mmCIF file with all atom_site columns, C-alpha atoms in Angstrom:
data_model
loop_
_atom_site.group_PDB
_atom_site.id
_atom_site.type_symbol
_atom_site.label_atom_id
_atom_site.label_alt_id
_atom_site.label_comp_id
_atom_site.label_asym_id
_atom_site.label_entity_id
_atom_site.label_seq_id
_atom_site.pdbx_PDB_ins_code
_atom_site.Cartn_x
_atom_site.Cartn_y
_atom_site.Cartn_z
_atom_site.occupancy
_atom_site.B_iso_or_equiv
_atom_site.pdbx_formal_charge
_atom_site.auth_seq_id
_atom_site.auth_comp_id
_atom_site.auth_asym_id
_atom_site.auth_atom_id
_atom_site.pdbx_PDB_model_num
ATOM 1  C CA . MET A 1 1  ? -9.567  17.868 -20.729 1.00 71.00 ? 329 MET A CA 1
ATOM 2  C CA . ALA A 1 2  ? -12.500 18.963 -18.577 1.00 86.00 ? 330 ALA A CA 1
ATOM 3  C CA . ARG A 1 3  ? -15.001 16.334 -17.512 1.00 95.00 ? 331 ARG A CA 1
ATOM 4  C CA . ALA A 1 4  ? -18.770 16.687 -17.622 1.00 96.00 ? 332 ALA A CA 1
ATOM 5  C CA . GLN A 1 5  ? -20.379 17.525 -14.283 1.00 97.00 ? 333 GLN A CA 1
ATOM 6  C CA . ALA A 1 6  ? -22.669 15.040 -12.543 1.00 98.00 ? 334 ALA A CA 1
ATOM 7  C CA . ALA A 1 7  ? -26.233 16.258 -12.042 1.00 98.00 ? 335 ALA A CA 1
ATOM 8  C CA . HIS A 1 8  ? -27.660 16.405 -8.552  1.00 98.00 ? 336 HIS A CA 1
ATOM 9  C CA . GLU A 1 9  ? -31.046 17.123 -7.035  1.00 98.00 ? 337 GLU A CA 1
ATOM 10 C CA . VAL A 1 10 ? -31.665 17.803 -3.360  1.00 98.00 ? 338 VAL A CA 1
ATOM 11 C CA . GLN A 1 11 ? -34.781 15.804 -2.485  1.00 98.00 ? 339 GLN A CA 1
ATOM 12 C CA . VAL A 1 12 ? -35.007 16.517 1.263   1.00 98.00 ? 340 VAL A CA 1
ATOM 13 C CA . ASP A 1 13 ? -33.299 19.224 3.304   1.00 98.00 ? 341 ASP A CA 1
ATOM 14 C CA . ASP A 1 14 ? -34.598 19.641 6.844   1.00 98.00 ? 342 ASP A CA 1
ATOM 15 C CA . THR A 1 15 ? -33.170 20.013 10.343  1.00 98.00 ? 343 THR A CA 1
ATOM 16 C CA . ARG A 1 16 ? -31.990 16.376 10.505  1.00 98.00 ? 344 ARG A CA 1
ATOM 17 C CA . VAL A 1 17 ? -30.877 15.283 6.998   1.00 98.00 ? 345 VAL A CA 1
ATOM 18 C CA . ARG A 1 18 ? -30.092 16.388 3.470   1.00 98.00 ? 346 ARG A CA 1
ATOM 19 C CA . VAL A 1 19 ? -30.921 13.781 0.790   1.00 98.00 ? 347 VAL A CA 1
ATOM 20 C CA . THR A 1 20 ? -29.404 14.272 -2.655  1.00 98.00 ? 348 THR A CA 1
ATOM 21 C CA . ARG A 1 21 ? -29.690 12.108 -5.769  1.00 98.00 ? 349 ARG A CA 1
ATOM 22 C CA . TRP A 1 22 ? -26.604 12.120 -8.005  1.00 98.00 ? 350 TRP A CA 1
ATOM 23 C CA . ASP A 1 23 ? -26.690 11.087 -11.691 1.00 98.00 ? 351 ASP A CA 1
ATOM 24 C CA . PHE A 1 24 ? -23.513 10.644 -13.744 1.00 98.00 ? 352 PHE A CA 1
ATOM 25 C CA . PRO A 1 25 ? -23.126 9.976  -17.442 1.00 98.00 ? 353 PRO A CA 1
ATOM 26 C CA . PRO A 1 26 ? -19.945 7.996  -18.187 1.00 98.00 ? 354 PRO A CA 1
ATOM 27 C CA . GLY A 1 27 ? -16.875 10.073 -17.347 1.00 97.00 ? 355 GLY A CA 1
ATOM 28 C CA . ALA A 1 28 ? -18.763 12.731 -15.336 1.00 98.00 ? 356 ALA A CA 1
ATOM 29 C CA . GLU A 1 29 ? -17.502 13.988 -11.979 1.00 98.00 ? 357 GLU A CA 1
ATOM 30 C CA . THR A 1 30 ? -18.742 15.714 -8.840  1.00 97.00 ? 358 THR A CA 1
ATOM 31 C CA . GLY A 1 31 ? -15.746 18.037 -8.670  1.00 95.00 ? 359 GLY A CA 1
ATOM 32 C CA . TRP A 1 32 ? -13.463 18.213 -5.638  1.00 96.00 ? 360 TRP A CA 1
ATOM 33 C CA . HIS A 1 33 ? -15.327 18.614 -2.362  1.00 97.00 ? 361 HIS A CA 1
ATOM 34 C CA . ARG A 1 34 ? -15.002 18.027 1.380   1.00 97.00 ? 362 ARG A CA 1
ATOM 35 C CA . HIS A 1 35 ? -17.897 16.488 3.280   1.00 98.00 ? 363 HIS A CA 1
ATOM 36 C CA . GLY A 1 36 ? -19.017 18.667 6.174   1.00 97.00 ? 364 GLY A CA 1
ATOM 37 C CA . MET A 1 37 ? -21.282 15.974 7.658   1.00 98.00 ? 365 MET A CA 1
ATOM 38 C CA . ASP A 1 38 ? -21.323 12.203 8.165   1.00 98.00 ? 366 ASP A CA 1
ATOM 39 C CA . TYR A 1 39 ? -23.139 10.579 5.249   1.00 98.00 ? 367 TYR A CA 1
ATOM 40 C CA . VAL A 1 40 ? -24.586 7.386  3.811   1.00 98.00 ? 368 VAL A CA 1
ATOM 41 C CA . ILE A 1 41 ? -24.512 6.476  0.107   1.00 98.00 ? 369 ILE A CA 1
ATOM 42 C CA . THR A 1 42 ? -26.959 3.995  -1.458  1.00 98.00 ? 370 THR A CA 1
ATOM 43 C CA . THR A 1 43 ? -26.351 2.967  -5.054  1.00 98.00 ? 371 THR A CA 1
ATOM 44 C CA . VAL A 1 44 ? -29.400 3.128  -7.330  1.00 98.00 ? 372 VAL A CA 1
ATOM 45 C CA . THR A 1 45 ? -27.599 1.581  -10.306 1.00 98.00 ? 373 THR A CA 1
ATOM 46 C CA . PRO A 1 46 ? -24.370 -0.401 -10.504 1.00 98.00 ? 374 PRO A CA 1
ATOM 47 C CA . CYS A 1 47 ? -21.614 2.155  -9.852  1.00 98.00 ? 375 CYS A CA 1
ATOM 48 C CA . SER A 1 48 ? -18.012 2.225  -11.059 1.00 98.00 ? 376 SER A CA 1
ATOM 49 C CA . PHE A 1 49 ? -16.496 4.860  -8.811  1.00 97.00 ? 377 PHE A CA 1
ATOM 50 C CA . LEU A 1 50 ? -13.126 6.419  -9.504  1.00 97.00 ? 378 LEU A CA 1
ATOM 51 C CA . LEU A 1 51 ? -12.319 8.166  -6.220  1.00 97.00 ? 379 LEU A CA 1
ATOM 52 C CA . GLU A 1 52 ? -9.632  10.805 -6.668  1.00 97.00 ? 380 GLU A CA 1
ATOM 53 C CA . GLU A 1 53 ? -8.131  11.643 -3.298  1.00 96.00 ? 381 GLU A CA 1
ATOM 54 C CA . PRO A 1 54 ? -5.769  14.308 -1.929  1.00 94.00 ? 382 PRO A CA 1
ATOM 55 C CA . GLY A 1 55 ? -2.104  13.853 -2.718  1.00 94.00 ? 383 GLY A CA 1
ATOM 56 C CA . GLY A 1 56 ? -2.778  12.484 -6.209  1.00 95.00 ? 384 GLY A CA 1
ATOM 57 C CA . GLU A 1 57 ? -4.003  9.092  -5.026  1.00 95.00 ? 385 GLU A CA 1
ATOM 58 C CA . SER A 1 58 ? -7.000  7.441  -6.690  1.00 97.00 ? 386 SER A CA 1
ATOM 59 C CA . ARG A 1 59 ? -8.822  4.158  -6.394  1.00 96.00 ? 387 ARG A CA 1
ATOM 60 C CA . ARG A 1 60 ? -11.603 2.414  -8.236  1.00 97.00 ? 388 ARG A CA 1
ATOM 61 C CA . VAL A 1 61 ? -14.551 0.847  -6.426  1.00 97.00 ? 389 VAL A CA 1
ATOM 62 C CA . ASP A 1 62 ? -17.241 -1.126 -8.269  1.00 98.00 ? 390 ASP A CA 1
ATOM 63 C CA . MET A 1 63 ? -20.541 -1.637 -6.450  1.00 98.00 ? 391 MET A CA 1
ATOM 64 C CA . PRO A 1 64 ? -23.804 -3.299 -7.506  1.00 98.00 ? 392 PRO A CA 1
ATOM 65 C CA . ALA A 1 65 ? -27.150 -1.495 -7.259  1.00 98.00 ? 393 ALA A CA 1
ATOM 66 C CA . GLY A 1 66 ? -28.799 -1.385 -3.836  1.00 98.00 ? 394 GLY A CA 1
ATOM 67 C CA . ILE A 1 67 ? -25.645 -1.333 -1.686  1.00 98.00 ? 395 ILE A CA 1
ATOM 68 C CA . SER A 1 68 ? -25.140 1.220  1.102   1.00 98.00 ? 396 SER A CA 1
ATOM 69 C CA . TYR A 1 69 ? -22.040 2.460  2.885   1.00 97.00 ? 397 TYR A CA 1
ATOM 70 C CA . ARG A 1 70 ? -21.272 5.151  5.462   1.00 98.00 ? 398 ARG A CA 1
ATOM 71 C CA . ARG A 1 71 ? -18.440 7.677  5.672   1.00 97.00 ? 399 ARG A CA 1
ATOM 72 C CA . SER A 1 72 ? -17.494 10.236 8.294   1.00 97.00 ? 400 SER A CA 1
ATOM 73 C CA . GLU A 1 73 ? -17.357 14.002 8.088   1.00 98.00 ? 401 GLU A CA 1
ATOM 74 C CA . GLY A 1 74 ? -14.138 15.349 6.581   1.00 97.00 ? 402 GLY A CA 1
ATOM 75 C CA . VAL A 1 75 ? -13.792 13.034 3.579   1.00 96.00 ? 403 VAL A CA 1
ATOM 76 C CA . GLU A 1 76 ? -12.277 14.979 0.671   1.00 97.00 ? 404 GLU A CA 1
ATOM 77 C CA . HIS A 1 77 ? -12.399 13.647 -2.878  1.00 98.00 ? 405 HIS A CA 1
ATOM 78 C CA . ASN A 1 78 ? -13.633 13.926 -6.453  1.00 97.00 ? 406 ASN A CA 1
ATOM 79 C CA . VAL A 1 79 ? -16.042 11.175 -7.537  1.00 98.00 ? 407 VAL A CA 1
ATOM 80 C CA . VAL A 1 80 ? -15.912 10.139 -11.216 1.00 98.00 ? 408 VAL A CA 1
ATOM 81 C CA . ASN A 1 81 ? -18.021 7.618  -13.131 1.00 98.00 ? 409 ASN A CA 1
ATOM 82 C CA . ALA A 1 82 ? -15.271 5.325  -14.418 1.00 98.00 ? 410 ALA A CA 1
ATOM 83 C CA . GLY A 1 83 ? -17.747 2.997  -16.141 1.00 97.00 ? 411 GLY A CA 1
ATOM 84 C CA . ASP A 1 84 ? -19.230 2.971  -19.618 1.00 97.00 ? 412 ASP A CA 1
ATOM 85 C CA . ARG A 1 85 ? -22.859 3.308  -18.444 1.00 98.00 ? 413 ARG A CA 1
ATOM 86 C CA . PRO A 1 86 ? -24.728 6.017  -16.521 1.00 98.00 ? 414 PRO A CA 1
ATOM 87 C CA . MET A 1 87 ? -24.639 5.596  -12.737 1.00 98.00 ? 415 MET A CA 1
ATOM 88 C CA . SER A 1 88 ? -26.771 6.996  -9.913  1.00 98.00 ? 416 SER A CA 1
ATOM 89 C CA . PHE A 1 89 ? -26.698 7.024  -6.141  1.00 98.00 ? 417 PHE A CA 1
ATOM 90 C CA . VAL A 1 90 ? -28.499 8.714  -3.262  1.00 98.00 ? 418 VAL A CA 1
ATOM 91 C CA . GLU A 1 91 ? -26.513 10.516 -0.578  1.00 98.00 ? 419 GLU A CA 1
ATOM 92 C CA . VAL A 1 92 ? -28.011 11.070 2.881   1.00 98.00 ? 420 VAL A CA 1
ATOM 93 C CA . GLU A 1 93 ? -26.074 13.620 4.948   1.00 98.00 ? 421 GLU A CA 1
ATOM 94 C CA . LEU A 1 94 ? -26.662 13.468 8.711   1.00 98.00 ? 422 LEU A CA 1
ATOM 95 C CA . LYS A 1 95 ? -26.981 16.912 10.313  1.00 98.00 ? 423 LYS A CA 1
#
């Protein structure tokens, strides 16, 4: 069964950063992607991430609103809202 797609809006895209807000209804996904830049995520709402990773692995990560974390270029995954409420985060990609 196909999942709904998360909505995203690029808020800033200049020579130094790209800032994107992501909004997910329950069960929605980003779709598989590979990050071409280092990035920082800040949760806007509580987030129940299901992170599907290459090789069939997956893991769930629950984070409260207002938490930030950083990942390096090259991360490949599909991000799914595994919770029963909408979730949102802001992604800042470092060019």
